[in-house]
XYZ file of N, CA and C in Angstrom:
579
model
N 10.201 -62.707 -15.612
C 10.286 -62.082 -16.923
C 9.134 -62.604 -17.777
N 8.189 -61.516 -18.069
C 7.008 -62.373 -18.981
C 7.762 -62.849 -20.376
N 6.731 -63.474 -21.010
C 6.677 -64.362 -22.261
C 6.295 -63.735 -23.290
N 6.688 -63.431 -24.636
C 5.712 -62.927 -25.188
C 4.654 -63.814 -25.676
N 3.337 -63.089 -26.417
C 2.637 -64.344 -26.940
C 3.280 -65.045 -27.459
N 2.620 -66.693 -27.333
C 3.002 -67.918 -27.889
C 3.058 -67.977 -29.382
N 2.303 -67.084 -30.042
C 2.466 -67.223 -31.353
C 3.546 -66.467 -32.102
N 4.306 -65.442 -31.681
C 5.190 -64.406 -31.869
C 6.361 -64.963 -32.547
N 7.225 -65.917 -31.489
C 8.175 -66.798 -32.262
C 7.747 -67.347 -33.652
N 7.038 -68.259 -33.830
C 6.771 -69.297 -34.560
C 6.441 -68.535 -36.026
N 5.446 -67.147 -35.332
C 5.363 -66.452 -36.818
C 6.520 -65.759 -37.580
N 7.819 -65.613 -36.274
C 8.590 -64.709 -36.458
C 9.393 -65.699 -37.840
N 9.702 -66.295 -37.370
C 10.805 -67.531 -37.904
C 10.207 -68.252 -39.055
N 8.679 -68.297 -39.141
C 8.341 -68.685 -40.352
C 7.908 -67.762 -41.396
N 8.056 -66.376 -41.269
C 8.019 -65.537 -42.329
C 9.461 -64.930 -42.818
N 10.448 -65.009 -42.005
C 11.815 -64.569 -42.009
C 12.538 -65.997 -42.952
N 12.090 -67.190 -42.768
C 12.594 -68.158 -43.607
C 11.631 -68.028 -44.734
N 10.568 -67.870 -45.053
C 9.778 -68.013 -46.267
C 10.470 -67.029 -47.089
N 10.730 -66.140 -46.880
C 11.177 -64.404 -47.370
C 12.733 -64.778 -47.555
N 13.359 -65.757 -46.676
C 14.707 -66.041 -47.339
C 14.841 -66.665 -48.621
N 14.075 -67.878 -48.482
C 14.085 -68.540 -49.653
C 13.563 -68.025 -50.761
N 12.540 -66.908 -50.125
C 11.889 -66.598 -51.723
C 13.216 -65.467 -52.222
N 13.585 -64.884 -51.493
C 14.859 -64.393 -51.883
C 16.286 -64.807 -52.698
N 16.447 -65.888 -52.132
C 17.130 -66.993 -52.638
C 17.220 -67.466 -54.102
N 15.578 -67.574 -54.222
C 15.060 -67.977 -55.721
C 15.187 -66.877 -56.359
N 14.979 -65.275 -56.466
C 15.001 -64.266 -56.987
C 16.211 -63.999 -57.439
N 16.195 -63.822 -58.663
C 17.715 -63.995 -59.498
C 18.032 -62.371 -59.919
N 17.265 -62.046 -59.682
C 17.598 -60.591 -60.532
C 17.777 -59.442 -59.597
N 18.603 -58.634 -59.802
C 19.109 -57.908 -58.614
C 19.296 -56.504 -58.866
N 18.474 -55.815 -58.024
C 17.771 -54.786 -58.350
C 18.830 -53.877 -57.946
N 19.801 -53.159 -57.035
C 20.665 -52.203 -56.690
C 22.037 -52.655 -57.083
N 22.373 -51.729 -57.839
C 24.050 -51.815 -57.967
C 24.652 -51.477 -56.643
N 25.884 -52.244 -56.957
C 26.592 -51.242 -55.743
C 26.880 -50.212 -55.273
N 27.466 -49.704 -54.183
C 26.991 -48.258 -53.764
C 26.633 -47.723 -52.530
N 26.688 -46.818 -52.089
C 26.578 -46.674 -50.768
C 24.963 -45.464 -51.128
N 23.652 -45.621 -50.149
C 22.337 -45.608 -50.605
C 22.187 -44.607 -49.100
N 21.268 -43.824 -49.210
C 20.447 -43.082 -47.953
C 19.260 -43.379 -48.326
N 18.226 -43.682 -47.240
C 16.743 -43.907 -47.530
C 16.168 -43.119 -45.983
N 15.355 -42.825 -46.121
C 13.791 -42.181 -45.198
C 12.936 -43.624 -45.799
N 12.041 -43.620 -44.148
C 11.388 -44.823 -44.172
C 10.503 -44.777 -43.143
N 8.966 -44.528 -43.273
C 7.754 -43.972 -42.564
C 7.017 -45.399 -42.300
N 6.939 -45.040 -41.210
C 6.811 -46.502 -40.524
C 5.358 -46.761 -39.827
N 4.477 -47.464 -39.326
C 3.403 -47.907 -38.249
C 3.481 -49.115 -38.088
N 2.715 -49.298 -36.508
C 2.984 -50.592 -36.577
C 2.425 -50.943 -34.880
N 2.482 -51.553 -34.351
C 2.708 -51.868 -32.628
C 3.406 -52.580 -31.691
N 3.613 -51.849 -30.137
C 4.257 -51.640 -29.480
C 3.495 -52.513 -28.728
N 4.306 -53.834 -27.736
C 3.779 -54.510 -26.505
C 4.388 -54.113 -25.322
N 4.138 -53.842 -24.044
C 4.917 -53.590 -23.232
C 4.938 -54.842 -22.395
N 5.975 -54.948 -21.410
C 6.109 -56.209 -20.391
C 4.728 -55.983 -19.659
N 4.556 -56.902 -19.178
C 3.526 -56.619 -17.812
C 3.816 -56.067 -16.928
N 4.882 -55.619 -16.354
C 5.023 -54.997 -15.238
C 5.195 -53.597 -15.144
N 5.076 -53.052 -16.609
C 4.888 -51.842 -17.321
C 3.169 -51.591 -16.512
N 2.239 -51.813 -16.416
C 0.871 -52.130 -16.561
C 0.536 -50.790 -17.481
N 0.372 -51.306 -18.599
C 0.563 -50.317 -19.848
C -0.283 -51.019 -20.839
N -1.405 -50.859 -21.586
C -1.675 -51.435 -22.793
C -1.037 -51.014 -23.844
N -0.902 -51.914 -24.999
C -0.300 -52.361 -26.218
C -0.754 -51.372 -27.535
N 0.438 -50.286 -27.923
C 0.182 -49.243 -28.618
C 0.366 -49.584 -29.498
N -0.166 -48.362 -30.809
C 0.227 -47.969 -32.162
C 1.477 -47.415 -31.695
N 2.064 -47.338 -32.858
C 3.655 -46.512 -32.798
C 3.217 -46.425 -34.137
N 3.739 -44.983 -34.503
C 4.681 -44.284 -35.758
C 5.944 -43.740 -35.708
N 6.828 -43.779 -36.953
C 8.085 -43.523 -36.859
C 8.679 -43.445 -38.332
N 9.918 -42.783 -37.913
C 10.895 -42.531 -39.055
C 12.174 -43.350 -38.816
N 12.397 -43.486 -40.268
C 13.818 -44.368 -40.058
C 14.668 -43.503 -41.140
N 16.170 -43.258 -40.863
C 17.065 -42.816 -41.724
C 17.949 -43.654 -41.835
N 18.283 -43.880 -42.817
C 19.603 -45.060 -42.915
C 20.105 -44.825 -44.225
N 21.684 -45.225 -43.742
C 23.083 -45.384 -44.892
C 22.737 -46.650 -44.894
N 23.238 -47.239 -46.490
C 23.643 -48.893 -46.825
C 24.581 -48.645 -47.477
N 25.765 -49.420 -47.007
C 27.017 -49.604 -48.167
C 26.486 -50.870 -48.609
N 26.085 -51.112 -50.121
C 25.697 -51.935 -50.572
C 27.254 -52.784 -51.723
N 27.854 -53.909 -50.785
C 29.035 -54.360 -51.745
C 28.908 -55.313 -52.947
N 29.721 -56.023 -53.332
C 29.474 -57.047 -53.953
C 28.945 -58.410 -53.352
N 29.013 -58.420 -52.251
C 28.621 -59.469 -51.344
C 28.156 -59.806 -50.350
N 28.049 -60.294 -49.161
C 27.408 -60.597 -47.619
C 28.950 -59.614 -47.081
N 29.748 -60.112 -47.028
C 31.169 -59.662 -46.702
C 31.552 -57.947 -46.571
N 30.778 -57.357 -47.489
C 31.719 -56.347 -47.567
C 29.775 -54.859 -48.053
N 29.262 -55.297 -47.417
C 27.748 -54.672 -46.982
C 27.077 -54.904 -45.531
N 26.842 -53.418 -45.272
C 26.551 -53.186 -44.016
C 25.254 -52.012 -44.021
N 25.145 -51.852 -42.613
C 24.147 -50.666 -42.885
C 23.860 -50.155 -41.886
N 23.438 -48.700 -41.352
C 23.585 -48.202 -40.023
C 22.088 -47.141 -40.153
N 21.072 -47.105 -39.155
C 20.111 -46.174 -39.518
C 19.190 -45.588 -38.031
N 19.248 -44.482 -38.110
C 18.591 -43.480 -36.747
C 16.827 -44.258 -37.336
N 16.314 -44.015 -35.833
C 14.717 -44.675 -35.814
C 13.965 -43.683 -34.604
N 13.495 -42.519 -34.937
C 12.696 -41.826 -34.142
C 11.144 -42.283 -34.285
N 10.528 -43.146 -33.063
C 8.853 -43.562 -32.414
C 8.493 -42.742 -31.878
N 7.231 -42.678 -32.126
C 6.114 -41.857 -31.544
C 5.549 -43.179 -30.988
N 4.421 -42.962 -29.611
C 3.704 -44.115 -29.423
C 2.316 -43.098 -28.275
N 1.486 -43.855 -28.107
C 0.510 -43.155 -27.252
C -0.423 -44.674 -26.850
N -0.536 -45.003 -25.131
C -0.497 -45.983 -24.630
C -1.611 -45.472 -23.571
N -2.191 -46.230 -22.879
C -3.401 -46.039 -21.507
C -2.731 -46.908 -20.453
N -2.765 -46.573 -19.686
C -2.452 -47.155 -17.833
C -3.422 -48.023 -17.746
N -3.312 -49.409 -17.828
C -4.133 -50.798 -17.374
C -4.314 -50.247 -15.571
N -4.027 -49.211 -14.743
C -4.449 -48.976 -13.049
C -4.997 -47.815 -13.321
N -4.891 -46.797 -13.617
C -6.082 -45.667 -13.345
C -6.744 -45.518 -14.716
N -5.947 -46.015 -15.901
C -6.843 -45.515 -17.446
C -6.128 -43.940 -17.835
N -4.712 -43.599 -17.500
C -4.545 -42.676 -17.605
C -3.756 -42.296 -19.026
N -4.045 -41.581 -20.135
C -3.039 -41.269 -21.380
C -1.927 -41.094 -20.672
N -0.736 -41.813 -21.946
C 0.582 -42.101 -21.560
C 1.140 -41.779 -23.032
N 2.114 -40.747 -23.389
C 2.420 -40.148 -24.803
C 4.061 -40.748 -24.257
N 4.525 -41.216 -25.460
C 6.151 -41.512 -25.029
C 6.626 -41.635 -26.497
N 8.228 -41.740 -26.806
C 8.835 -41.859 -27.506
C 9.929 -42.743 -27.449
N 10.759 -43.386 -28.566
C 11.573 -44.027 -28.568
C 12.936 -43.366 -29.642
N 14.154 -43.365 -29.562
C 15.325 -42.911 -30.287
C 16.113 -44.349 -30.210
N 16.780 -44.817 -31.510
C 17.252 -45.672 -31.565
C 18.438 -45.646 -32.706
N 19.510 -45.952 -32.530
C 20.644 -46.307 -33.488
C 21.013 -47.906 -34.095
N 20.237 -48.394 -35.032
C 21.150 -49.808 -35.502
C 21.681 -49.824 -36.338
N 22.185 -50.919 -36.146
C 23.175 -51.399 -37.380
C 22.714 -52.819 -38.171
N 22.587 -52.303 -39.708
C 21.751 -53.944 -40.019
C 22.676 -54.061 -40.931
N 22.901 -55.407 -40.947
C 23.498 -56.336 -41.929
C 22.394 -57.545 -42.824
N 22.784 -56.993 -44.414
C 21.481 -57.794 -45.518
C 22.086 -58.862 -45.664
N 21.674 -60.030 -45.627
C 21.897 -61.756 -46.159
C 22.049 -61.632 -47.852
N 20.816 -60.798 -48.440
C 21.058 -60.701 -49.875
C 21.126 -59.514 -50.052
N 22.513 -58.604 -50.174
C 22.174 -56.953 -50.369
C 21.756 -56.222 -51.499
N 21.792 -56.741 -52.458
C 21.401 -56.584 -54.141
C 19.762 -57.336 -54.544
N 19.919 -58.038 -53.921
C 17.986 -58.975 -54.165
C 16.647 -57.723 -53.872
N 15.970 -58.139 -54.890
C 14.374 -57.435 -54.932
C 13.846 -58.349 -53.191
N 14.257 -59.015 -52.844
C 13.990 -59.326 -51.594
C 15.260 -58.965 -50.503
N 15.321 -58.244 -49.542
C 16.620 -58.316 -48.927
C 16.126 -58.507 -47.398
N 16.629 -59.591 -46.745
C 15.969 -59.906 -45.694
C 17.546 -59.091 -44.621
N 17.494 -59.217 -43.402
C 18.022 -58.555 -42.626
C 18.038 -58.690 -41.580
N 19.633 -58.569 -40.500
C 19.085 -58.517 -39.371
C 19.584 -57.019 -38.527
N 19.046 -56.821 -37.301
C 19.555 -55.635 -36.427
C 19.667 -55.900 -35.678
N 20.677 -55.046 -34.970
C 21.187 -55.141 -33.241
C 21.308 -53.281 -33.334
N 20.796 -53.286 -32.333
C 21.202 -51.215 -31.793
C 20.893 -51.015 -30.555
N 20.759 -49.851 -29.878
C 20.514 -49.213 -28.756
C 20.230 -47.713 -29.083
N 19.350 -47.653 -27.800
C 18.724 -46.080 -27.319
C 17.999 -46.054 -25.809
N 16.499 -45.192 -26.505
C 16.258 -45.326 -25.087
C 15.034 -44.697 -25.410
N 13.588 -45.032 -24.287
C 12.844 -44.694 -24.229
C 11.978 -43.732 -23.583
N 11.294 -43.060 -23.971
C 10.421 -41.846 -23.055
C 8.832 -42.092 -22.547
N 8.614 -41.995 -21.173
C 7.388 -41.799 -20.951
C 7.140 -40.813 -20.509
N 5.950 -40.233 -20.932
C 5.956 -38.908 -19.432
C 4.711 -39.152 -18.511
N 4.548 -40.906 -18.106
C 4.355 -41.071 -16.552
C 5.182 -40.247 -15.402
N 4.616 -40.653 -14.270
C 5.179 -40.451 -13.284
C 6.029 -41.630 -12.849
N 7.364 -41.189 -12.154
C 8.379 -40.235 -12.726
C 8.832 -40.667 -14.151
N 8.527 -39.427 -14.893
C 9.106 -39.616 -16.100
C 10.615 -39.786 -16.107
N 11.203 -40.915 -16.987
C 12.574 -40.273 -17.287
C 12.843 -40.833 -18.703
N 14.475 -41.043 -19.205
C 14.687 -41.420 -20.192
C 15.039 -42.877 -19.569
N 14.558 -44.319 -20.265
C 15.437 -45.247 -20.003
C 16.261 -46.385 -21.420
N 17.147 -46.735 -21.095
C 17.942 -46.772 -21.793
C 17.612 -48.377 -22.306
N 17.965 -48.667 -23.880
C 17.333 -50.033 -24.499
C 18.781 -50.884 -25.333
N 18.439 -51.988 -25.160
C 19.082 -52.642 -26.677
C 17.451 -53.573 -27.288
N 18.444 -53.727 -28.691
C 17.110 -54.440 -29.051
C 17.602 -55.183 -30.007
N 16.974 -55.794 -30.637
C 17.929 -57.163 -31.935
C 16.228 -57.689 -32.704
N 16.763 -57.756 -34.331
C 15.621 -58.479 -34.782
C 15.701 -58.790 -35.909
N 14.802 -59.239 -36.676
C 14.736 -59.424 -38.099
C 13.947 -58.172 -39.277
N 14.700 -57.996 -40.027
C 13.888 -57.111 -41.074
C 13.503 -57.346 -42.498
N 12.753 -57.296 -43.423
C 12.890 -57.391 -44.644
C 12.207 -56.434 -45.597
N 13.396 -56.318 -46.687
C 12.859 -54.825 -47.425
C 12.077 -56.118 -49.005
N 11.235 -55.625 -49.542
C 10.465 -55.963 -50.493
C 10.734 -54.673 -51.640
N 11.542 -54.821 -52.837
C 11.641 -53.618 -53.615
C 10.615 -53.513 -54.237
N 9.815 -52.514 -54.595
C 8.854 -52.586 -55.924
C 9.454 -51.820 -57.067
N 10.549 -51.367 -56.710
C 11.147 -50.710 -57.800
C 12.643 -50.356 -57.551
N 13.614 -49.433 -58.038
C 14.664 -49.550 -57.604
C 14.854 -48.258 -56.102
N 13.577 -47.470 -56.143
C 13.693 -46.218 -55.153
C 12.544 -46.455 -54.120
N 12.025 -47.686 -54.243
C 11.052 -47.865 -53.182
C 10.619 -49.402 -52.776
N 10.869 -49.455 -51.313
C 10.578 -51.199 -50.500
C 9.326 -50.913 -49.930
N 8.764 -51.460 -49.795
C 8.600 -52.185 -48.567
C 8.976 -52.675 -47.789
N 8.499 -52.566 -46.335
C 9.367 -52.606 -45.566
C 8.584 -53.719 -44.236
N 9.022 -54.506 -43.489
C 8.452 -55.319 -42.119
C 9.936 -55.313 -41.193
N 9.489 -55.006 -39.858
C 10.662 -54.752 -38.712
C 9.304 -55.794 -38.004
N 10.434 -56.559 -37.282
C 9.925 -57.183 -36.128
C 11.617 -57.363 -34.615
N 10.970 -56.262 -33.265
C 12.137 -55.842 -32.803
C 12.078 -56.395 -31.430
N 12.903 -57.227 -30.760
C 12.376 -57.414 -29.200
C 13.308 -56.416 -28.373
N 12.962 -55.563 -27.411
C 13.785 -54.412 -27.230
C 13.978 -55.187 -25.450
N 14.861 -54.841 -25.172
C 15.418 -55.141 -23.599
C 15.171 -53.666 -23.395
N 14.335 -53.336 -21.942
C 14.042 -51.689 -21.312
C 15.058 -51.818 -19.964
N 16.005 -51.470 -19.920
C 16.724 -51.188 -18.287
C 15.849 -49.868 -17.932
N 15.598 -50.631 -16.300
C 14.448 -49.319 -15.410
C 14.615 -49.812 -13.981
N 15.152 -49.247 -13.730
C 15.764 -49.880 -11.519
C 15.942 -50.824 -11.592
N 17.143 -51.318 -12.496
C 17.831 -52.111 -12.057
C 16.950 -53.730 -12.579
N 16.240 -53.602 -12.775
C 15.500 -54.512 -13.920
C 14.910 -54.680 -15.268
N 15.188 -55.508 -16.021
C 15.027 -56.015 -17.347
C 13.383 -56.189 -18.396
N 13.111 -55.055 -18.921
C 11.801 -55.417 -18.971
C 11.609 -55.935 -20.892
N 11.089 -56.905 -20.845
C 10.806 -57.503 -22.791
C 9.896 -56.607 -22.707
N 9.958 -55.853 -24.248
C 8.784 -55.151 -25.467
C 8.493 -55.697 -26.056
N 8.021 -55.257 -26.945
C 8.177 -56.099 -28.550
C 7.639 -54.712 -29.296
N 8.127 -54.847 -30.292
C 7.510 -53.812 -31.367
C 7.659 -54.482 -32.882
N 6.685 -54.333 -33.653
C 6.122 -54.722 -34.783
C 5.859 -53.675 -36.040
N 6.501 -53.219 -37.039
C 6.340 -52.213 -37.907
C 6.203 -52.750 -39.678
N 5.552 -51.625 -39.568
C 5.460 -52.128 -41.619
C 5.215 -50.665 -41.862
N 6.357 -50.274 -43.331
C 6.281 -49.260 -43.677
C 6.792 -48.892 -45.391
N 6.937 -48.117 -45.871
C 7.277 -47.724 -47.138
C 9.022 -47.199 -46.950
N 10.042 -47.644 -47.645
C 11.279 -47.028 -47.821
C 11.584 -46.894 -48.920
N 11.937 -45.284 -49.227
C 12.326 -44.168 -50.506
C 13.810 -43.841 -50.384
N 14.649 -44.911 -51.343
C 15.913 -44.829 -51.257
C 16.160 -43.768 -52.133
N 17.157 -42.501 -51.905
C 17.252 -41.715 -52.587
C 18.729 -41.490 -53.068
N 18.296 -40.751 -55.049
C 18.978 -41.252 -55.805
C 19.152 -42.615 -56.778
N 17.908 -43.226 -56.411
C 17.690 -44.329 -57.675
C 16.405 -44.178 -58.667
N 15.976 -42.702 -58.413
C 14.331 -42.323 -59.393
C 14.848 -42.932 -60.457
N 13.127 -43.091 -60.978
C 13.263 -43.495 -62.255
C 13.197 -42.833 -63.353
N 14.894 -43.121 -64.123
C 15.212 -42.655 -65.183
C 13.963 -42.796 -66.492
N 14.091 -41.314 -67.022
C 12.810 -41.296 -68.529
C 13.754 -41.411 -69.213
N 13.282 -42.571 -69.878
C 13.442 -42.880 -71.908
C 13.766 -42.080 -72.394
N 14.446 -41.520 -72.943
C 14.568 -40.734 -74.370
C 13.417 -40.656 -75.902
């Protein structure tokens, strides 16, 4: 089972704790409670295992997601569809490789009301190549997320995802890496009188 790069962890865990704490410190809390829909346009990149022999794509994508946003850690959740685009080259002949990814998670926010809301996910789907033989194969994946508000109808957004690929009967590590804009809708901003 390859490794990912050595630096992957270390960055993972030290921007996911910096972003907690700065969260932590942030007193002012930007979403009432409420249950929220957002669209969320994504780029970013895709690593494949080595045994993929696949070089390391761009991906674009959409994210849709519900948040029941509660009074607390306890009683806030969040569930959101993730359609990837990706386009990759064959490290053995150099051949274009167009594929897609469909994914369902479920994230739960540490701070669900904070101008910082850090996050984690667990979901499943499945992926498309149309190598030879193409098929669909089927994923879980788990990671950290964090939304950055700049206002009350729009984050920023960082996904960092390690996806498990089942493919004959063996286990292959991804990784995928995204940063994008999320437009929660229904919180525009109200004009003054």
């Amino acid at each position: 089972m390859p490794k990912p790069p050595f630096f992957i962890r270390p960055t993972i865990i030290c921007i996911f704790l910096f972003l907690s704490l700065n969260a932590e410190a942030e007193t002012k809390k930007t979403l009432a409670p409420g249950n929220l829909f957002s669209l969320t346009a994504t780029a970013g990149g895709y690593l494949f295992a080595g045994t993929d022999h696949l070089e390391a794509a761009p991906i674009y994508g959409l994210k849709l997601g519900y948040d029941i946003l509660g009074q607390s850690l306890a009683d806030s959740l969040g569930i959101e569809a993730t359609f990837n685009y990706l386009n990759t080259e064959s490290t053995i002949d150099s051949s274009i490789i167009e594929g897609g990814l469909i994914r369902i998670d479920a994230t739960y926010p540490f701070i669900p009301r904070g101008k910082v809301v850090p996050l984690i996910a667990v979901g499943a789907g499945t992926i498309y190549l149309n190598k030879s033989p193409s098929k669909f194969k089927p994923l879980f994946n788990y990671g950290p997320s964090v939304k950055y508000f700049l206002n009350d109808y729009l984050a920023l957004r960082l996904d960092l995802r390690h996806l498990l690929v089942y493919s004959d009967a063996h286990t292959r590590n991804n990784f995928e890496f995204t940063t994008g804009f999320s437009y929660i809708f229904g919180k525009e901003k109200k004009k003054k009188p």
